[in-house]
Amino acid sequence: MTSRNRYTALLDANVLVPNRLTDLLVQLAVDDLFRAKWTNDIHREWMKTVRRLYPDMGADSVERRRDQMDAETRNALVDGYDMIIDSLDLPDEKDRHVLAAAIVGRCDVIVTYNLKDFPSDELSKYGIESQHPDVFLANHLDLFPGKFCADVRTVRRRHIRKKFTVDEYLDSLSELELVATAAGLREYDLMLD
C-alpha cells in the first residue's frame, strides 16, 4: 500500500490464542491492511490460555511469540487506559480493560469471538464496534484481495512443522470459525500457492 491504513483494530485475547489466526492478523497488520492494537493485559490473558491449552509448549516459546508480535507490529501496545476502566459498563467486568484500551488506542473495532460481551449500544458511545474475526477478515479480503492473498501465501509457507496445502490451510481456517474467509479465499486459490 502506498499510504498507511488508519483503520485500527484492538485484538481481543481470544483471537490471539490460535497461532494460525494470530499469524494472519499480524501479517495483515505488518503490511498495513489495518493497524493492530493490544495491551500487556491482553498478552497476559492469551499467554495464560495458550499455556493451559498446550501445557507442552514452553514458556519461552510463548514469550518469544509475544515479543515477535510486538517487534513486527508498529505501535501496537496500548497503555494508559487503566484510569477509565471503572467508568465503563460491560456485561462482564473482566472485559472492561479491552474497551478501555480500544478507546485510548483510538480503535475503530474490537475483533473478538465473544461478541455478546461487547454490546453495540455500549461500544457505539465511543464510536467503536465489535466484529467476529471471520467478518473482520472477510471484509479485508473484499477490500484488498491481492495483498490479502499474498499475506495468506506468506503465512501458509511459514509453517515449519506442518506444510499445508492450500486446501488444508483453508480447512484449518474454517475450523477456527473463519468460514466466510476460507470460502472467499477459495475463489482466489491460484493466488495462494
JSON list of N, CA and C in Angstrom, two decimals, residues 90-119:
[
{"chain": "A", "resi": 90, "resn": "LEU", "atom": "N", "xyz": [-19.88, -3.00, 30.94]},
{"chain": "A", "resi": 90, "resn": "LEU", "atom": "CA", "xyz": [-20.00, -4.15, 30.04]},
{"chain": "A", "resi": 90, "resn": "LEU", "atom": "C", "xyz": [-20.59, -5.31, 30.81]},
{"chain": "A", "resi": 91, "resn": "PRO", "atom": "N", "xyz": [-21.18, -6.28, 30.12]},
{"chain": "A", "resi": 91, "resn": "PRO", "atom": "CA", "xyz": [-21.78, -7.43, 30.82]},
{"chain": "A", "resi": 91, "resn": "PRO", "atom": "C", "xyz": [-20.79, -8.17, 31.73]},
{"chain": "A", "resi": 92, "resn": "ASP", "atom": "N", "xyz": [-19.55, -8.28, 31.31]},
{"chain": "A", "resi": 92, "resn": "ASP", "atom": "CA", "xyz": [-18.53, -8.93, 32.12]},
{"chain": "A", "resi": 92, "resn": "ASP", "atom": "C", "xyz": [-17.48, -7.89, 32.48]},
{"chain": "A", "resi": 93, "resn": "GLU", "atom": "N", "xyz": [-17.37, -7.59, 33.77]},
{"chain": "A", "resi": 93, "resn": "GLU", "atom": "CA", "xyz": [-16.42, -6.58, 34.23]},
{"chain": "A", "resi": 93, "resn": "GLU", "atom": "C", "xyz": [-14.99, -6.88, 33.79]},
{"chain": "A", "resi": 94, "resn": "LYS", "atom": "N", "xyz": [-14.67, -8.15, 33.61]},
{"chain": "A", "resi": 94, "resn": "LYS", "atom": "CA", "xyz": [-13.32, -8.54, 33.23]},
{"chain": "A", "resi": 94, "resn": "LYS", "atom": "C", "xyz": [-12.97, -8.08, 31.81]},
{"chain": "A", "resi": 95, "resn": "ASP", "atom": "N", "xyz": [-13.96, -7.68, 31.03]},
{"chain": "A", "resi": 95, "resn": "ASP", "atom": "CA", "xyz": [-13.71, -7.23, 29.65]},
{"chain": "A", "resi": 95, "resn": "ASP", "atom": "C", "xyz": [-13.59, -5.71, 29.54]},
{"chain": "A", "resi": 96, "resn": "ARG", "atom": "N", "xyz": [-13.79, -5.00, 30.64]},
{"chain": "A", "resi": 96, "resn": "ARG", "atom": "CA", "xyz": [-13.75, -3.54, 30.57]},
{"chain": "A", "resi": 96, "resn": "ARG", "atom": "C", "xyz": [-12.37, -3.03, 30.14]},
{"chain": "A", "resi": 97, "resn": "HIS", "atom": "N", "xyz": [-11.31, -3.74, 30.51]},
{"chain": "A", "resi": 97, "resn": "HIS", "atom": "CA", "xyz": [-9.97, -3.29, 30.12]},
{"chain": "A", "resi": 97, "resn": "HIS", "atom": "C", "xyz": [-9.81, -3.31, 28.60]},
{"chain": "A", "resi": 98, "resn": "VAL", "atom": "N", "xyz": [-10.51, -4.21, 27.92]},
{"chain": "A", "resi": 98, "resn": "VAL", "atom": "CA", "xyz": [-10.43, -4.30, 26.46]},
{"chain": "A", "resi": 98, "resn": "VAL", "atom": "C", "xyz": [-11.06, -3.06, 25.84]},
{"chain": "A", "resi": 99, "resn": "LEU", "atom": "N", "xyz": [-12.25, -2.70, 26.30]},
{"chain": "A", "resi": 99, "resn": "LEU", "atom": "CA", "xyz": [-12.91, -1.49, 25.79]},
{"chain": "A", "resi": 99, "resn": "LEU", "atom": "C", "xyz": [-12.10, -0.25, 26.14]},
{"chain": "A", "resi": 100, "resn": "ALA", "atom": "N", "xyz": [-11.57, -0.19, 27.36]},
{"chain": "A", "resi": 100, "resn": "ALA", "atom": "CA", "xyz": [-10.75, 0.96, 27.76]},
{"chain": "A", "resi": 100, "resn": "ALA", "atom": "C", "xyz": [-9.56, 1.12, 26.83]},
{"chain": "A", "resi": 101, "resn": "ALA", "atom": "N", "xyz": [-8.90, 0.02, 26.51]},
{"chain": "A", "resi": 101, "resn": "ALA", "atom": "CA", "xyz": [-7.74, 0.08, 25.61]},
{"chain": "A", "resi": 101, "resn": "ALA", "atom": "C", "xyz": [-8.17, 0.49, 24.20]},
{"chain": "A", "resi": 102, "resn": "ALA", "atom": "N", "xyz": [-9.33, 0.02, 23.76]},
{"chain": "A", "resi": 102, "resn": "ALA", "atom": "CA", "xyz": [-9.83, 0.40, 22.44]},
{"chain": "A", "resi": 102, "resn": "ALA", "atom": "C", "xyz": [-10.12, 1.90, 22.37]},
{"chain": "A", "resi": 103, "resn": "ILE", "atom": "N", "xyz": [-10.64, 2.45, 23.45]},
{"chain": "A", "resi": 103, "resn": "ILE", "atom": "CA", "xyz": [-10.92, 3.89, 23.50]},
{"chain": "A", "resi": 103, "resn": "ILE", "atom": "C", "xyz": [-9.61, 4.68, 23.45]},
{"chain": "A", "resi": 104, "resn": "VAL", "atom": "N", "xyz": [-8.69, 4.34, 24.35]},
{"chain": "A", "resi": 104, "resn": "VAL", "atom": "CA", "xyz": [-7.41, 5.06, 24.42]},
{"chain": "A", "resi": 104, "resn": "VAL", "atom": "C", "xyz": [-6.60, 4.85, 23.15]},
{"chain": "A", "resi": 105, "resn": "GLY", "atom": "N", "xyz": [-6.67, 3.66, 22.57]},
{"chain": "A", "resi": 105, "resn": "GLY", "atom": "CA", "xyz": [-5.94, 3.36, 21.34]},
{"chain": "A", "resi": 105, "resn": "GLY", "atom": "C", "xyz": [-6.61, 3.89, 20.08]},
{"chain": "A", "resi": 106, "resn": "ARG", "atom": "N", "xyz": [-7.74, 4.58, 20.25]},
{"chain": "A", "resi": 106, "resn": "ARG", "atom": "CA", "xyz": [-8.50, 5.16, 19.13]},
{"chain": "A", "resi": 106, "resn": "ARG", "atom": "C", "xyz": [-8.83, 4.12, 18.07]},
{"chain": "A", "resi": 107, "resn": "CYS", "atom": "N", "xyz": [-9.35, 3.01, 18.56]},
{"chain": "A", "resi": 107, "resn": "CYS", "atom": "CA", "xyz": [-9.68, 1.89, 17.68]},
{"chain": "A", "resi": 107, "resn": "CYS", "atom": "C", "xyz": [-11.07, 2.06, 17.08]},
{"chain": "A", "resi": 108, "resn": "ASP", "atom": "N", "xyz": [-11.21, 1.54, 15.88]},
{"chain": "A", "resi": 108, "resn": "ASP", "atom": "CA", "xyz": [-12.50, 1.53, 15.20]},
{"chain": "A", "resi": 108, "resn": "ASP", "atom": "C", "xyz": [-13.30, 0.29, 15.55]},
{"chain": "A", "resi": 109, "resn": "VAL", "atom": "N", "xyz": [-12.61, -0.79, 15.91]},
{"chain": "A", "resi": 109, "resn": "VAL", "atom": "CA", "xyz": [-13.25, -2.08, 16.09]},
{"chain": "A", "resi": 109, "resn": "VAL", "atom": "C", "xyz": [-12.49, -2.90, 17.13]},
{"chain": "A", "resi": 110, "resn": "ILE", "atom": "N", "xyz": [-13.24, -3.74, 17.84]},
{"chain": "A", "resi": 110, "resn": "ILE", "atom": "CA", "xyz": [-12.66, -4.78, 18.69]},
{"chain": "A", "resi": 110, "resn": "ILE", "atom": "C", "xyz": [-12.93, -6.09, 17.97]},
{"chain": "A", "resi": 111, "resn": "VAL", "atom": "N", "xyz": [-11.88, -6.82, 17.66]},
{"chain": "A", "resi": 111, "resn": "VAL", "atom": "CA", "xyz": [-12.02, -8.11, 16.99]},
{"chain": "A", "resi": 111, "resn": "VAL", "atom": "C", "xyz": [-12.02, -9.18, 18.07]},
{"chain": "A", "resi": 112, "resn": "THR", "atom": "N", "xyz": [-13.14, -9.91, 18.17]},
{"chain": "A", "resi": 112, "resn": "THR", "atom": "CA", "xyz": [-13.32, -10.87, 19.25]},
{"chain": "A", "resi": 112, "resn": "THR", "atom": "C", "xyz": [-14.27, -11.99, 18.84]},
{"chain": "A", "resi": 113, "resn": "TYR", "atom": "N", "xyz": [-14.06, -13.15, 19.43]},
{"chain": "A", "resi": 113, "resn": "TYR", "atom": "CA", "xyz": [-15.03, -14.24, 19.28]},
{"chain": "A", "resi": 113, "resn": "TYR", "atom": "C", "xyz": [-16.23, -14.02, 20.20]},
{"chain": "A", "resi": 114, "resn": "ASN", "atom": "N", "xyz": [-16.07, -13.22, 21.24]},
{"chain": "A", "resi": 114, "resn": "ASN", "atom": "CA", "xyz": [-17.10, -13.04, 22.27]},
{"chain": "A", "resi": 114, "resn": "ASN", "atom": "C", "xyz": [-17.91, -11.77, 22.03]},
{"chain": "A", "resi": 115, "resn": "LEU", "atom": "N", "xyz": [-18.70, -11.75, 20.98]},
{"chain": "A", "resi": 115, "resn": "LEU", "atom": "CA", "xyz": [-19.46, -10.56, 20.63]},
{"chain": "A", "resi": 115, "resn": "LEU", "atom": "C", "xyz": [-20.47, -10.18, 21.71]},
{"chain": "A", "resi": 116, "resn": "LYS", "atom": "N", "xyz": [-21.02, -11.16, 22.39]},
{"chain": "A", "resi": 116, "resn": "LYS", "atom": "CA", "xyz": [-22.03, -10.87, 23.42]},
{"chain": "A", "resi": 116, "resn": "LYS", "atom": "C", "xyz": [-21.46, -10.07, 24.57]},
{"chain": "A", "resi": 117, "resn": "ASP", "atom": "N", "xyz": [-20.15, -10.14, 24.77]},
{"chain": "A", "resi": 117, "resn": "ASP", "atom": "CA", "xyz": [-19.51, -9.40, 25.86]},
{"chain": "A", "resi": 117, "resn": "ASP", "atom": "C", "xyz": [-19.25, -7.94, 25.51]},
{"chain": "A", "resi": 118, "resn": "PHE", "atom": "N", "xyz": [-19.48, -7.58, 24.25]},
{"chain": "A", "resi": 118, "resn": "PHE", "atom": "CA", "xyz": [-19.24, -6.21, 23.80]},
{"chain": "A", "resi": 118, "resn": "PHE", "atom": "C", "xyz": [-20.46, -5.69, 23.05]},
{"chain": "A", "resi": 119, "resn": "PRO", "atom": "N", "xyz": [-21.54, -5.36, 23.80]},
{"chain": "A", "resi": 119, "resn": "PRO", "atom": "CA", "xyz": [-22.79, -4.95, 23.15]},
{"chain": "A", "resi": 119, "resn": "PRO", "atom": "C", "xyz": [-22.62, -3.65, 22.36]}
]
